[in-house]
Coordinates of N, CA and C and ligand atoms in Angstrom, one line a residue:
R1 N -8.0 -62.4 -27.7 CA -8.8 -61.3 -27.1 C -8.2 -60.0 -27.6
R2 N -9.0 -59.2 -28.2 CA -8.5 -57.9 -28.7 C -8.6 -56.8 -27.6
R3 N -7.5 -56.2 -27.4 CA -7.5 -55.1 -26.5 C -8.2 -53.8 -27.1
S4 N -8.8 -53.0 -26.3 CA -9.4 -51.9 -26.9 C -8.4 -50.8 -27.2
G5 N -8.7 -50.0 -28.1 CA -7.8 -48.9 -28.6 C -8.5 -48.2 -29.6
S6 N -8.0 -47.0 -30.0 CA -8.6 -46.2 -31.0 C -7.7 -46.3 -32.3
A7 N -8.4 -46.3 -33.4 CA -7.7 -46.3 -34.6 C -7.1 -44.9 -34.8
V8 N -5.8 -44.8 -35.1 CA -5.2 -43.5 -35.3 C -4.9 -43.3 -36.8
G9 N -5.3 -44.2 -37.6 CA -5.1 -44.0 -39.0 C -4.8 -45.3 -39.7
S10 N -5.2 -45.4 -40.9 CA -4.8 -46.6 -41.7 C -3.8 -46.2 -42.7
S11 N -2.8 -47.1 -42.9 CA -1.8 -46.8 -43.8 C -2.1 -47.3 -45.2
P12 N -1.7 -46.5 -46.2 CA -1.9 -47.1 -47.5 C -1.1 -48.3 -47.7
A13 N -1.7 -49.4 -47.8 CA -1.0 -50.7 -47.9 C -0.2 -50.8 -49.2
P14 N 1.0 -51.4 -49.0 CA 1.7 -51.7 -50.3 C 0.8 -52.5 -51.2
A15 N 0.5 -52.1 -52.4 CA -0.4 -52.8 -53.3 C 0.3 -54.0 -53.9
D16 N -0.5 -55.0 -54.2 CA 0.1 -56.2 -54.9 C -0.9 -56.6 -56.0
P17 N -0.5 -56.4 -57.2 CA -1.4 -56.7 -58.3 C -1.6 -58.2 -58.6
D18 N -0.9 -59.1 -57.9 CA -1.1 -60.5 -58.1 C -2.4 -61.0 -57.5
I19 N -2.8 -62.1 -57.8 CA -4.1 -62.7 -57.3 C -3.8 -64.0 -56.6
G20 N -4.8 -64.5 -55.9 CA -4.7 -65.8 -55.2 C -3.6 -65.8 -54.2
A21 N -2.9 -66.9 -54.1 CA -1.9 -67.2 -53.1 C -0.8 -66.1 -53.2
N22 N -0.6 -65.6 -54.4 CA 0.4 -64.6 -54.5 C 0.0 -63.2 -54.1
S23 N -1.3 -63.0 -53.8 CA -1.7 -61.7 -53.4 C -1.4 -61.5 -51.9
L24 N -1.7 -60.3 -51.4 CA -1.3 -59.9 -50.0 C -1.8 -61.0 -49.0
H25 N -0.9 -61.3 -48.2 CA -1.2 -62.4 -47.3 C -1.1 -62.0 -45.8
N26 N -0.2 -61.1 -45.5 CA 0.0 -60.8 -44.1 C 0.6 -59.4 -44.0
Y27 N 0.4 -58.8 -42.8 CA 1.0 -57.6 -42.5 C 1.8 -57.7 -41.2
Q28 N 2.9 -57.0 -41.1 CA 3.7 -57.0 -39.9 C 4.1 -55.6 -39.5
L29 N 4.2 -55.3 -38.2 CA 4.6 -54.0 -37.8 C 5.8 -54.2 -36.9
T30 N 6.8 -53.3 -37.0 CA 7.9 -53.4 -36.1 C 7.4 -53.4 -34.6
P31 N 7.9 -54.3 -33.8 CA 7.4 -54.5 -32.5 C 7.6 -53.1 -31.7
N32 N 6.6 -52.7 -31.0 CA 6.7 -51.5 -30.2 C 5.6 -51.6 -29.2
P33 N 5.7 -50.9 -28.0 CA 4.8 -51.1 -27.0 C 3.5 -50.2 -27.2
L34 N 3.5 -49.3 -28.1 CA 2.4 -48.3 -28.2 C 1.4 -48.6 -29.2
F35 N 1.8 -49.2 -30.3 CA 0.9 -49.4 -31.4 C 0.8 -50.8 -31.8
T36 N -0.4 -51.2 -32.2 CA -0.5 -52.6 -32.8 C -1.3 -52.4 -34.1
L37 N -1.2 -53.5 -34.8 CA -1.8 -53.5 -36.1 C -3.0 -54.4 -36.1
V38 N -4.1 -53.9 -36.5 CA -5.3 -54.7 -36.5 C -5.7 -54.9 -38.0
V39 N -5.8 -56.1 -38.5 CA -6.1 -56.3 -39.9 C -7.6 -56.7 -40.0
R40 N -8.3 -55.8 -40.7 CA -9.7 -56.1 -40.9 C -9.9 -56.7 -42.3
E41 N -10.8 -57.6 -42.3 CA -11.1 -58.3 -43.6 C -12.5 -57.9 -44.1
S42 N -12.6 -57.3 -45.2 CA -13.9 -57.0 -45.7 C -14.5 -58.2 -46.4
P43 N -15.9 -58.2 -46.6 CA -16.5 -59.4 -47.2 C -15.9 -59.9 -48.5
D44 N -15.3 -58.9 -49.3 CA -14.7 -59.4 -50.5 C -13.3 -59.9 -50.3
G45 N -12.9 -60.1 -49.1 CA -11.6 -60.7 -48.8 C -10.4 -59.7 -48.8
T46 N -10.7 -58.4 -49.0 CA -9.6 -57.4 -48.9 C -9.2 -57.2 -47.5
K47 N -7.9 -57.2 -47.3 CA -7.4 -57.0 -45.9 C -7.0 -55.5 -45.8
Q48 N -7.5 -54.9 -44.7 CA -7.3 -53.5 -44.4 C -6.6 -53.4 -43.1
P49 N -5.3 -53.1 -43.1 CA -4.6 -52.9 -41.8 C -4.9 -51.6 -41.2
E50 N -5.2 -51.6 -39.9 CA -5.4 -50.4 -39.1 C -4.4 -50.3 -38.0
L51 N -3.8 -49.1 -37.8 CA -2.8 -48.9 -36.8 C -3.6 -48.4 -35.6
V52 N -3.5 -49.1 -34.4 CA -4.3 -48.9 -33.3 C -3.4 -48.5 -32.1
L53 N -3.8 -47.4 -31.4 CA -3.0 -46.9 -30.3 C -3.4 -47.8 -29.1
E54 N -2.4 -48.4 -28.4 CA -2.6 -49.3 -27.3 C -2.5 -48.6 -25.9
K55 N -1.6 -47.6 -25.9 CA -1.3 -47.0 -24.6 C -1.3 -45.5 -24.7
S56 N -1.3 -44.8 -23.6 CA -1.2 -43.3 -23.6 C 0.1 -42.9 -24.2
L57 N 0.0 -41.9 -25.0 CA 1.3 -41.3 -25.6 C 1.8 -40.3 -24.6
D58 N 3.1 -40.0 -24.6 CA 3.6 -38.9 -23.8 C 4.7 -38.2 -24.6
R59 N 4.2 -37.0 -25.1 CA 5.1 -36.3 -26.0 C 6.4 -35.9 -25.3
E60 N 6.3 -35.7 -23.9 CA 7.5 -35.3 -23.2 C 8.5 -36.4 -23.1
K61 N 8.0 -37.7 -23.3 CA 9.0 -38.8 -23.3 C 9.5 -39.1 -24.8
Q62 N 8.5 -39.0 -25.7 CA 8.9 -39.4 -27.1 C 8.0 -38.6 -28.0
R63 N 8.5 -37.8 -28.8 CA 7.7 -36.9 -29.7 C 7.5 -37.5 -31.1
N64 N 8.3 -38.5 -31.4 CA 8.2 -39.1 -32.8 C 8.3 -40.6 -32.6
H65 N 7.5 -41.3 -33.4 CA 7.5 -42.7 -33.5 C 7.7 -43.2 -34.9
Y66 N 8.7 -44.0 -35.1 CA 8.9 -44.5 -36.5 C 8.6 -46.0 -36.5
L67 N 7.7 -46.4 -37.4 CA 7.2 -47.8 -37.5 C 7.4 -48.2 -38.9
I68 N 7.7 -49.5 -39.1 CA 7.8 -50.0 -40.4 C 6.7 -51.1 -40.6
L69 N 5.9 -50.8 -41.6 CA 4.8 -51.8 -41.9 C 5.3 -52.6 -43.1
T70 N 5.3 -53.9 -42.9 CA 5.7 -54.8 -43.9 C 4.5 -55.7 -44.4
A71 N 4.3 -55.7 -45.7 CA 3.3 -56.5 -46.3 C 3.9 -57.7 -47.0
V72 N 3.5 -58.9 -46.6 CA 4.1 -60.1 -47.2 C 3.0 -60.8 -48.0
D73 N 3.4 -61.3 -49.2 CA 2.4 -62.0 -50.0 C 2.6 -63.5 -49.7
G74 N 1.7 -64.3 -50.3 CA 1.6 -65.8 -50.0 C 2.4 -66.6 -51.0
G75 N 3.2 -65.9 -51.8 CA 4.0 -66.7 -52.9 C 5.1 -67.4 -52.3
D76 N 5.7 -68.2 -53.1 CA 6.9 -69.0 -52.7 C 8.0 -68.8 -53.7
P77 N 9.1 -68.1 -53.4 CA 9.3 -67.4 -52.2 C 8.4 -66.2 -52.0
A78 N 8.2 -65.9 -50.7 CA 7.3 -64.8 -50.3 C 8.0 -63.5 -50.7
R79 N 7.2 -62.6 -51.2 CA 7.8 -61.2 -51.5 C 7.2 -60.2 -50.5
S80 N 7.9 -59.2 -50.2 CA 7.4 -58.3 -49.2 C 7.7 -56.8 -49.7
G81 N 6.9 -56.0 -49.2 CA 7.1 -54.5 -49.4 C 7.0 -53.8 -48.1
T82 N 7.7 -52.8 -47.9 CA 7.6 -52.1 -46.6 C 7.3 -50.6 -46.9
T83 N 6.7 -50.0 -45.8 CA 6.5 -48.6 -45.8 C 6.8 -48.1 -44.4
Q84 N 7.4 -46.9 -44.4 CA 7.7 -46.3 -43.1 C 6.6 -45.4 -42.6
I85 N 6.2 -45.6 -41.4 CA 5.2 -44.7 -40.8 C 5.8 -43.8 -39.8
N86 N 5.7 -42.5 -40.0 CA 6.3 -41.5 -39.0 C 5.1 -40.9 -38.3
I87 N 5.1 -41.0 -37.0 CA 4.0 -40.5 -36.2 C 4.6 -39.3 -35.4
N88 N 4.0 -38.2 -35.5 CA 4.4 -37.0 -34.7 C 3.3 -36.8 -33.6
V89 N 3.8 -36.7 -32.4 CA 2.8 -36.5 -31.3 C 2.8 -35.0 -31.0
T90 N 1.6 -34.5 -31.1 CA 1.4 -33.1 -30.7 C 1.2 -32.9 -29.2
D91 N 1.6 -31.7 -28.7 CA 1.6 -31.5 -27.3 C 0.2 -31.3 -26.7
A92 N -0.1 -31.9 -25.6 CA -1.2 -31.6 -24.8 C -0.7 -30.9 -23.5
N93 N -1.5 -30.0 -23.0 CA -1.1 -29.3 -21.8 C -1.3 -30.2 -20.5
D94 N -0.4 -31.1 -20.4 CA -0.6 -32.1 -19.3 C 0.4 -31.9 -18.1
N95 N 1.2 -30.8 -18.2 CA 2.1 -30.5 -17.1 C 1.8 -29.1 -16.6
P96 N 1.6 -29.0 -15.3 CA 1.5 -27.6 -14.8 C 2.9 -27.0 -14.6
P97 N 3.0 -25.7 -14.5 CA 4.3 -25.1 -14.2 C 4.8 -25.6 -12.8
V98 N 6.1 -25.7 -12.6 CA 6.6 -26.1 -11.3 C 7.7 -25.0 -11.0
F99 N 7.5 -24.4 -9.8 CA 8.4 -23.4 -9.4 C 9.7 -24.0 -8.9
T100 N 10.8 -23.4 -9.1 CA 12.1 -23.9 -8.7 C 12.2 -24.0 -7.2
K101 N 11.4 -23.2 -6.5 CA 11.4 -23.2 -5.0 C 10.0 -23.1 -4.5
E102 N 9.7 -23.7 -3.4 CA 8.4 -23.5 -2.8 C 8.3 -22.1 -2.1
I103 N 9.5 -21.7 -1.5 CA 9.6 -20.4 -0.9 C 10.8 -19.7 -1.3
Y104 N 10.7 -18.5 -1.9 CA 11.9 -17.7 -2.2 C 12.2 -16.8 -1.0
K105 N 13.3 -17.1 -0.3 CA 13.6 -16.3 0.8 C 14.7 -15.3 0.4
V106 N 14.5 -14.1 0.7 CA 15.4 -13.0 0.2 C 15.6 -12.1 1.3
R107 N 16.9 -11.6 1.4 CA 17.2 -10.6 2.4 C 17.8 -9.4 1.7
L108 N 17.2 -8.2 2.0 CA 17.6 -7.0 1.3 C 18.0 -5.9 2.3
L109 N 19.1 -5.2 1.9 CA 19.4 -4.1 2.7 C 18.4 -3.0 2.4
E110 N 18.1 -2.2 3.5 CA 17.0 -1.2 3.3 C 17.4 -0.1 2.4
N111 N 18.7 0.0 2.1 CA 19.1 1.1 1.2 C 19.3 0.6 -0.3
V112 N 18.8 -0.6 -0.6 CA 18.9 -1.0 -2.0 C 18.2 0.0 -2.9
P113 N 18.9 0.4 -4.0 CA 18.3 1.5 -4.8 C 17.0 1.1 -5.5
E114 N 16.1 2.0 -5.6 CA 14.8 1.8 -6.3 C 15.2 1.4 -7.7
G115 N 14.4 0.4 -8.3 CA 14.7 -0.1 -9.6 C 15.6 -1.3 -9.6
S116 N 16.2 -1.6 -8.5 CA 17.2 -2.7 -8.5 C 16.4 -4.0 -8.7
L117 N 17.1 -4.9 -9.5 CA 16.6 -6.3 -9.6 C 17.0 -7.0 -8.3
V118 N 16.1 -7.5 -7.5 CA 16.5 -8.1 -6.3 C 16.5 -9.6 -6.3
F119 N 15.6 -10.2 -7.1 CA 15.6 -11.7 -7.2 C 14.7 -12.0 -8.4
Q120 N 14.7 -13.3 -8.7 CA 13.9 -13.8 -9.8 C 13.1 -15.1 -9.3
V121 N 11.8 -15.1 -9.6 CA 11.1 -16.4 -9.4 C 11.1 -17.1 -10.8
K122 N 11.1 -18.4 -10.7 CA 11.1 -19.1 -12.0 C 10.3 -20.4 -11.9
A123 N 9.6 -20.7 -12.9 CA 8.9 -22.0 -13.0 C 9.2 -22.6 -14.3
T124 N 9.3 -24.0 -14.3 CA 9.5 -24.7 -15.5 C 8.2 -25.4 -15.9
D125 N 8.2 -25.9 -17.1 CA 6.9 -26.5 -17.6 C 7.4 -27.6 -18.6
G126 N 7.0 -28.8 -18.5 CA 7.4 -29.9 -19.3 C 6.8 -29.9 -20.7
D127 N 5.8 -29.0 -20.9 CA 5.2 -29.0 -22.2 C 6.0 -28.1 -23.2
E128 N 5.3 -27.8 -24.3 CA 6.0 -27.0 -25.3 C 5.1 -25.9 -25.8
G129 N 5.7 -24.9 -26.5 CA 4.9 -23.8 -27.0 C 4.1 -23.1 -26.0
T130 N 2.9 -22.7 -26.3 CA 2.1 -21.9 -25.3 C 1.8 -22.7 -24.1
N131 N 1.8 -24.0 -24.2 CA 1.5 -24.8 -23.0 C 2.6 -24.7 -22.0
A132 N 3.8 -24.2 -22.4 CA 4.9 -24.1 -21.5 C 5.3 -22.6 -21.3
E133 N 4.5 -21.7 -21.9 CA 4.7 -20.3 -21.7 C 4.1 -19.8 -20.4
I134 N 5.0 -19.4 -19.5 CA 4.5 -19.1 -18.2 C 4.4 -17.6 -17.9
T135 N 3.3 -17.2 -17.4 CA 3.1 -15.8 -17.0 C 3.1 -15.7 -15.5
Y136 N 3.9 -14.8 -15.0 CA 4.0 -14.6 -13.5 C 3.1 -13.5 -13.0
S137 N 2.6 -13.6 -11.8 CA 1.9 -12.5 -11.2 C 1.9 -12.7 -9.7
F138 N 1.7 -11.6 -9.0 CA 1.5 -11.7 -7.5 C 0.1 -12.2 -7.3
S139 N -0.1 -13.2 -6.6 CA -1.5 -13.7 -6.4 C -2.1 -13.3 -5.0
D140 N -1.2 -13.1 -4.1 CA -1.7 -12.7 -2.8 C -0.6 -11.8 -2.2
I141 N -1.0 -10.5 -2.2 CA 0.0 -9.5 -1.8 C -0.7 -8.3 -1.2
A142 N -0.2 -7.8 -0.1 CA -0.7 -6.6 0.6 C -0.5 -5.4 -0.3
N143 N -1.4 -4.4 -0.3 CA -1.2 -3.2 -1.1 C 0.1 -2.5 -0.8
S144 N 0.5 -2.5 0.5 CA 1.7 -1.8 0.9 C 2.9 -2.5 0.3
T145 N 2.8 -3.8 0.1 CA 3.9 -4.6 -0.5 C 4.0 -4.4 -2.0
R146 N 2.8 -4.3 -2.6 CA 2.7 -4.1 -4.0 C 3.3 -2.8 -4.5
Q147 N 3.3 -1.8 -3.5 CA 3.8 -0.5 -3.9 C 5.4 -0.5 -3.9
L148 N 5.9 -1.6 -3.2 CA 7.4 -1.6 -3.1 C 8.1 -2.5 -4.1
F149 N 7.3 -3.5 -4.6 CA 7.9 -4.5 -5.4 C 7.1 -4.7 -6.7
T150 N 7.8 -5.0 -7.8 CA 7.1 -5.4 -9.0 C 7.6 -6.7 -9.5
L151 N 6.7 -7.4 -10.2 CA 7.1 -8.7 -10.7 C 6.9 -8.7 -12.2
D152 N 7.9 -8.9 -13.0 CA 7.8 -9.0 -14.4 C 7.1 -10.2 -14.9
S153 N 6.0 -10.1 -15.6 CA 5.1 -11.2 -15.8 C 5.8 -12.2 -16.8
R154 N 6.8 -11.8 -17.6 CA 7.4 -12.7 -18.5 C 8.7 -13.3 -17.9
T155 N 9.5 -12.5 -17.2 CA 10.8 -13.0 -16.8 C 10.8 -13.5 -15.3
G156 N 9.8 -13.1 -14.6 CA 9.8 -13.4 -13.1 C 10.7 -12.5 -12.3
D157 N 11.3 -11.5 -12.9 CA 12.2 -10.6 -12.2 C 11.4 -9.8 -11.2
V158 N 11.9 -9.7 -10.0 CA 11.3 -8.9 -8.9 C 12.2 -7.7 -8.7
K159 N 11.6 -6.5 -8.8 CA 12.4 -5.3 -8.6 C 11.8 -4.5 -7.5
V160 N 12.7 -3.7 -6.9 CA 12.3 -2.8 -5.9 C 11.8 -1.5 -6.6
T161 N 10.6 -1.1 -6.3 CA 10.1 0.1 -7.0 C 9.7 1.2 -6.0
G162 N 10.0 1.0 -4.7 CA 9.7 2.1 -3.8 C 10.8 2.1 -2.7
P163 N 10.8 3.2 -1.9 CA 11.9 3.3 -0.9 C 11.6 2.2 0.2
L164 N 12.6 1.4 0.4 CA 12.5 0.5 1.5 C 13.0 1.2 2.8
D165 N 12.5 0.8 3.9 CA 12.9 1.5 5.1 C 12.7 0.5 6.2
Y166 N 13.8 0.0 6.8 CA 13.7 -1.0 7.8 C 12.9 -0.5 9.0
E167 N 13.0 0.8 9.2 CA 12.3 1.4 10.3 C 10.8 1.4 10.1
E168 N 10.4 1.3 8.9 CA 8.9 1.2 8.6 C 8.4 -0.2 8.3
G169 N 9.2 -1.0 7.7 CA 8.8 -2.4 7.5 C 10.0 -3.3 7.4
K170 N 9.9 -4.3 8.3 CA 11.1 -5.2 8.4 C 10.9 -6.5 7.6
Y171 N 9.7 -6.8 7.1 CA 9.4 -8.1 6.5 C 8.2 -8.0 5.6
Y172 N 8.4 -8.6 4.4 CA 7.2 -8.6 3.5 C 7.1 -10.0 3.0
E173 N 5.8 -10.4 2.7 CA 5.6 -11.7 2.1 C 4.5 -11.5 1.0
A174 N 4.6 -12.5 0.1 CA 3.6 -12.4 -1.0 C 3.6 -13.9 -1.6
S175 N 2.5 -14.1 -2.4 CA 2.4 -15.4 -3.1 C 2.6 -15.0 -4.6
V176 N 3.3 -15.8 -5.3 CA 3.3 -15.6 -6.8 C 2.7 -16.8 -7.5
E177 N 2.1 -16.5 -8.6 CA 1.5 -17.5 -9.4 C 2.2 -17.6 -10.7
G178 N 2.4 -18.8 -11.2 CA 2.9 -19.0 -12.6 C 1.8 -19.8 -13.3
K179 N 1.4 -19.2 -14.5 CA 0.3 -19.8 -15.2 C 0.8 -20.1 -16.6
D180 N 0.6 -21.3 -17.1 CA 1.0 -21.6 -18.5 C -0.2 -21.1 -19.5
G181 N 0.1 -21.2 -20.7 CA -0.8 -20.7 -21.8 C -2.0 -21.5 -21.9
G182 N -2.0 -22.7 -21.3 CA -3.2 -23.6 -21.3 C -4.0 -23.5 -20.0
G183 N -3.6 -22.6 -19.1 CA -4.4 -22.3 -17.9 C -4.0 -23.1 -16.7
L184 N -3.0 -23.9 -16.8 CA -2.6 -24.6 -15.5 C -1.6 -23.7 -14.8
S185 N -1.7 -23.8 -13.4 CA -1.0 -22.8 -12.6 C -0.3 -23.4 -11.4
A186 N 0.7 -22.8 -10.9 CA 1.4 -23.2 -9.7 C 1.6 -21.9 -8.8
H187 N 1.8 -22.2 -7.5 CA 2.1 -21.0 -6.6 C 3.4 -21.3 -5.8
A188 N 4.0 -20.2 -5.5 CA 5.1 -20.2 -4.6 C 5.0 -19.0 -3.7
K189 N 5.8 -19.1 -2.6 CA 5.7 -17.9 -1.6 C 7.0 -17.1 -1.7
V190 N 6.9 -15.9 -1.4 CA 8.1 -15.0 -1.3 C 8.2 -14.4 0.0
H191 N 9.3 -14.6 0.7 CA 9.6 -14.0 2.0 C 10.8 -13.0 1.9
I192 N 10.5 -11.8 2.2 CA 11.6 -10.8 2.0 C 11.9 -10.2 3.4
D193 N 13.1 -10.4 3.9 CA 13.5 -9.8 5.1 C 14.3 -8.5 4.7
I194 N 14.0 -7.4 5.4 CA 14.8 -6.2 5.2 C 15.8 -6.1 6.3
L195 N 17.0 -5.7 5.9 CA 18.1 -5.6 6.9 C 18.4 -4.2 7.2
D196 N 18.7 -3.9 8.4 CA 19.0 -2.5 8.9 C 20.3 -2.0 8.4
V197 N 20.2 -0.8 8.0 CA 21.4 0.0 7.6 C 21.4 1.2 8.6
N198 N 22.6 1.7 8.9 CA 22.7 2.8 9.8 C 22.4 4.1 9.1
D199 N 21.1 4.3 8.8 CA 20.7 5.5 8.0 C 20.1 6.6 8.9
N200 N 20.1 6.4 10.2 CA 19.6 7.5 11.0 C 20.6 7.9 12.0
A201 N 20.8 9.2 12.1 CA 21.7 9.8 13.1 C 20.9 10.0 14.4
P202 N 21.6 9.9 15.5 CA 20.8 10.1 16.8 C 20.2 11.5 16.8
T203 N 19.0 11.6 17.4 CA 18.4 12.9 17.6 C 18.5 13.2 19.1
I204 N 18.7 14.5 19.4 CA 18.9 14.9 20.8 C 17.9 16.0 21.1
S205 N 17.1 15.8 22.2 CA 16.3 16.9 22.6 C 16.6 17.1 24.1
L206 N 16.5 18.4 24.4 CA 16.9 18.8 25.8 C 15.7 19.5 26.4
L207 N 15.4 18.9 27.6 CA 14.3 19.5 28.4 C 14.8 20.2 29.6
P208 N 15.0 21.5 29.6 CA 15.6 22.1 30.8 C 14.6 22.1 32.0
I209 N 15.1 21.8 33.1 CA 14.3 21.8 34.3 C 14.7 23.0 35.2
L210 N 15.9 23.3 35.2 CA 16.4 24.5 35.9 C 17.2 25.3 34.9
N211 N 16.8 26.5 34.6 CA 17.6 27.4 33.8 C 16.9 28.7 33.9
P212 N 17.5 29.7 34.4 CA 18.9 29.6 35.0 C 19.0 28.8 36.2
I213 N 20.2 28.4 36.6 CA 20.5 27.6 37.7 C 20.9 28.4 38.9
P214 N 20.2 28.3 40.0 CA 20.7 29.0 41.2 C 22.1 28.6 41.6
E215 N 22.9 29.5 42.0 CA 24.3 29.1 42.2 C 24.4 28.3 43.5
D216 N 23.4 28.3 44.3 CA 23.4 27.5 45.5 C 22.9 26.1 45.4
S217 N 22.6 25.7 44.1 CA 22.1 24.4 43.8 C 23.1 23.3 44.4
V218 N 22.5 22.3 45.0 CA 23.4 21.3 45.6 C 23.8 20.3 44.5
P219 N 25.0 19.8 44.6 CA 25.4 18.7 43.6 C 24.4 17.6 43.5
S220 N 24.3 17.0 42.4 CA 23.3 15.9 42.0 C 21.9 16.5 41.8
T221 N 21.8 17.8 41.7 CA 20.5 18.3 41.3 C 20.3 18.1 39.8
V222 N 19.2 17.5 39.4 CA 18.9 17.3 38.0 C 18.5 18.7 37.4
I223 N 19.2 19.1 36.4 CA 19.0 20.4 35.8 C 18.4 20.3 34.4
A224 N 18.5 19.1 33.8 CA 17.9 19.0 32.4 C 17.7 17.5 32.1
V225 N 16.7 17.2 31.4 CA 16.6 15.8 30.9 C 16.9 15.8 29.4
I226 N 17.8 14.9 29.1 CA 18.2 14.8 27.7 C 17.6 13.6 27.1
N227 N 17.0 13.7 26.0 CA 16.4 12.6 25.3 C 17.1 12.3 24.0
V228 N 17.7 11.1 24.0 CA 18.5 10.8 22.8 C 17.8 9.6 22.1
R229 N 17.6 9.7 20.8 CA 16.9 8.6 20.1 C 17.7 8.3 18.8
D230 N 17.7 7.0 18.5 CA 18.3 6.6 17.2 C 17.3 5.5 16.6
R231 N 16.7 5.8 15.5 CA 15.7 4.9 15.0 C 16.2 3.5 14.5
D232 N 17.6 3.4 14.3 CA 18.1 2.2 13.8 C 18.1 1.1 14.9
S233 N 18.6 -0.1 14.6 CA 18.5 -1.2 15.5 C 19.9 -1.7 15.8
G234 N 20.0 -2.4 16.9 CA 21.3 -3.0 17.2 C 22.3 -2.0 17.4
D235 N 23.6 -2.3 17.0 CA 24.6 -1.3 17.1 C 24.4 0.0 16.4
N236 N 23.6 -0.1 15.3 CA 23.3 1.1 14.6 C 22.4 2.1 15.4
G237 N 21.8 1.6 16.4 CA 20.9 2.4 17.3 C 21.5 2.7 18.6
E238 N 22.7 2.1 18.9 CA 23.3 2.4 20.2 C 23.9 3.8 20.2
V239 N 23.6 4.5 21.3 CA 24.1 5.9 21.3 C 24.9 6.1 22.6
N240 N 26.1 6.6 22.5 CA 26.9 7.0 23.7 C 26.8 8.5 23.8
C241 N 26.5 9.0 25.0 CA 26.5 10.5 25.2 C 27.6 10.9 26.1
N242 N 28.2 12.0 25.8 CA 29.2 12.5 26.7 C 29.2 14.0 26.5
I243 N 29.7 14.7 27.6 CA 29.8 16.1 27.6 C 31.3 16.5 27.4
E244 N 31.5 17.3 26.4 CA 32.9 17.6 26.2 C 33.3 18.8 27.0
G245 N 34.5 18.9 27.4 CA 35.1 20.0 28.1 C 35.0 19.8 29.6
D246 N 35.6 20.7 30.3 CA 35.6 20.6 31.8 C 34.5 21.5 32.4
L247 N 33.4 20.8 32.6 CA 32.2 21.6 33.0 C 31.7 21.0 34.4
P248 N 31.0 21.8 35.1 CA 30.5 21.3 36.4 C 29.3 20.5 36.3
F249 N 29.1 19.7 35.2 CA 27.9 18.9 35.1 C 28.3 17.5 34.7
R250 N 27.5 16.5 35.0 CA 27.7 15.1 34.6 C 26.4 14.5 34.0
L251 N 26.6 13.5 33.2 CA 25.4 12.8 32.6 C 25.2 11.6 33.4
E252 N 23.9 11.3 33.6 CA 23.5 10.1 34.3 C 22.4 9.5 33.6
P253 N 22.5 8.2 33.4 CA 21.3 7.5 32.8 C 20.1 7.7 33.7
S254 N 19.0 8.0 33.0 CA 17.7 8.2 33.9 C 17.2 6.8 34.2
S255 N 16.6 6.7 35.3 CA 16.1 5.3 35.7 C 14.7 5.1 35.1
Ligands
CA301 CA1 2.0 -26.8 -19.2
CA302 CA1 2.5 -32.3 -22.8
CA303 CA1 21.8 5.1 13.7
CA304 CA1 18.1 1.9 9.6

C-alpha cells in the first residue's frame, strides 16, 4: 500500500551505460522518517526514482535534510553509485509571536523623569526573517494613557512621555500587540501602578470668625477655622499643626 505524499523533486539518477542485468536495478535511500523513494517504471523499462514527502516538515526543528541516494545495478558483483541530496526547508509563518509575560506589572514613582525608559515588552517568534520580525503597538489604550506613555514599535521599550502625578492618576492599563511580518499577532496586558512621592507641601487657609476679638471673649470661643490640606497620601499627606510661641490660643481638631 502506497501512502500518499507529494513529489518534492526527482533526483538525477546515477547513470549506468550497461544494459540488461548489469543496468540499473535498484535504488535505495538513507532511512529517514520524512522522505521515501518511489520508483516509477516507464513502459520502456526505465526506472525513475521520485523523492516523496511523507510527513509535515518543521523548519523550526530541522532546517536541512541530508539524504544519500544509492543506485545499485544487477551485476555480480553489484556495483553502486551514490549521490547526496541536500534539502533546505524554507520558513513558513506557522508560529505567532509569544509575549514573555501575559501581564507586565510595573510600579513607577510619580516623579520619574519624562523620557525615562520604564520597562520593555517582549515577544519571541519561532520563525525566521520577516516571519519573526515583531512590531509592537498599543492595541487598547485610553487617550489619557497614550499621552503619558510611548511604545517603541521595534524594541518594545515603554517610555514616560508626560508628567506623571499620583494625585491625578494612580493606575494605568493598556493592551499591547506584537505582530510578526506575516500577520500573526499576540496580545499582552500592561498594568502600571503609580507610587506616591511627597511632592506637595501642606496648604493652610485661615477663615477668621472673630477678628478683632473682644477682650471679654470667654475661653474656648472659636475664633478662626484653619483648613490644612496635603494632596499626598499616607504619611506624605499627614499634617501636624501647632502654634509656636506663648499665645493665649490653642488648636483643636474640628469635629
Ligand atoms: Ca511568526
Ligand atoms: Ca516556521
Ligand atoms: Ca505632602
Ligand atoms: Ca504625591
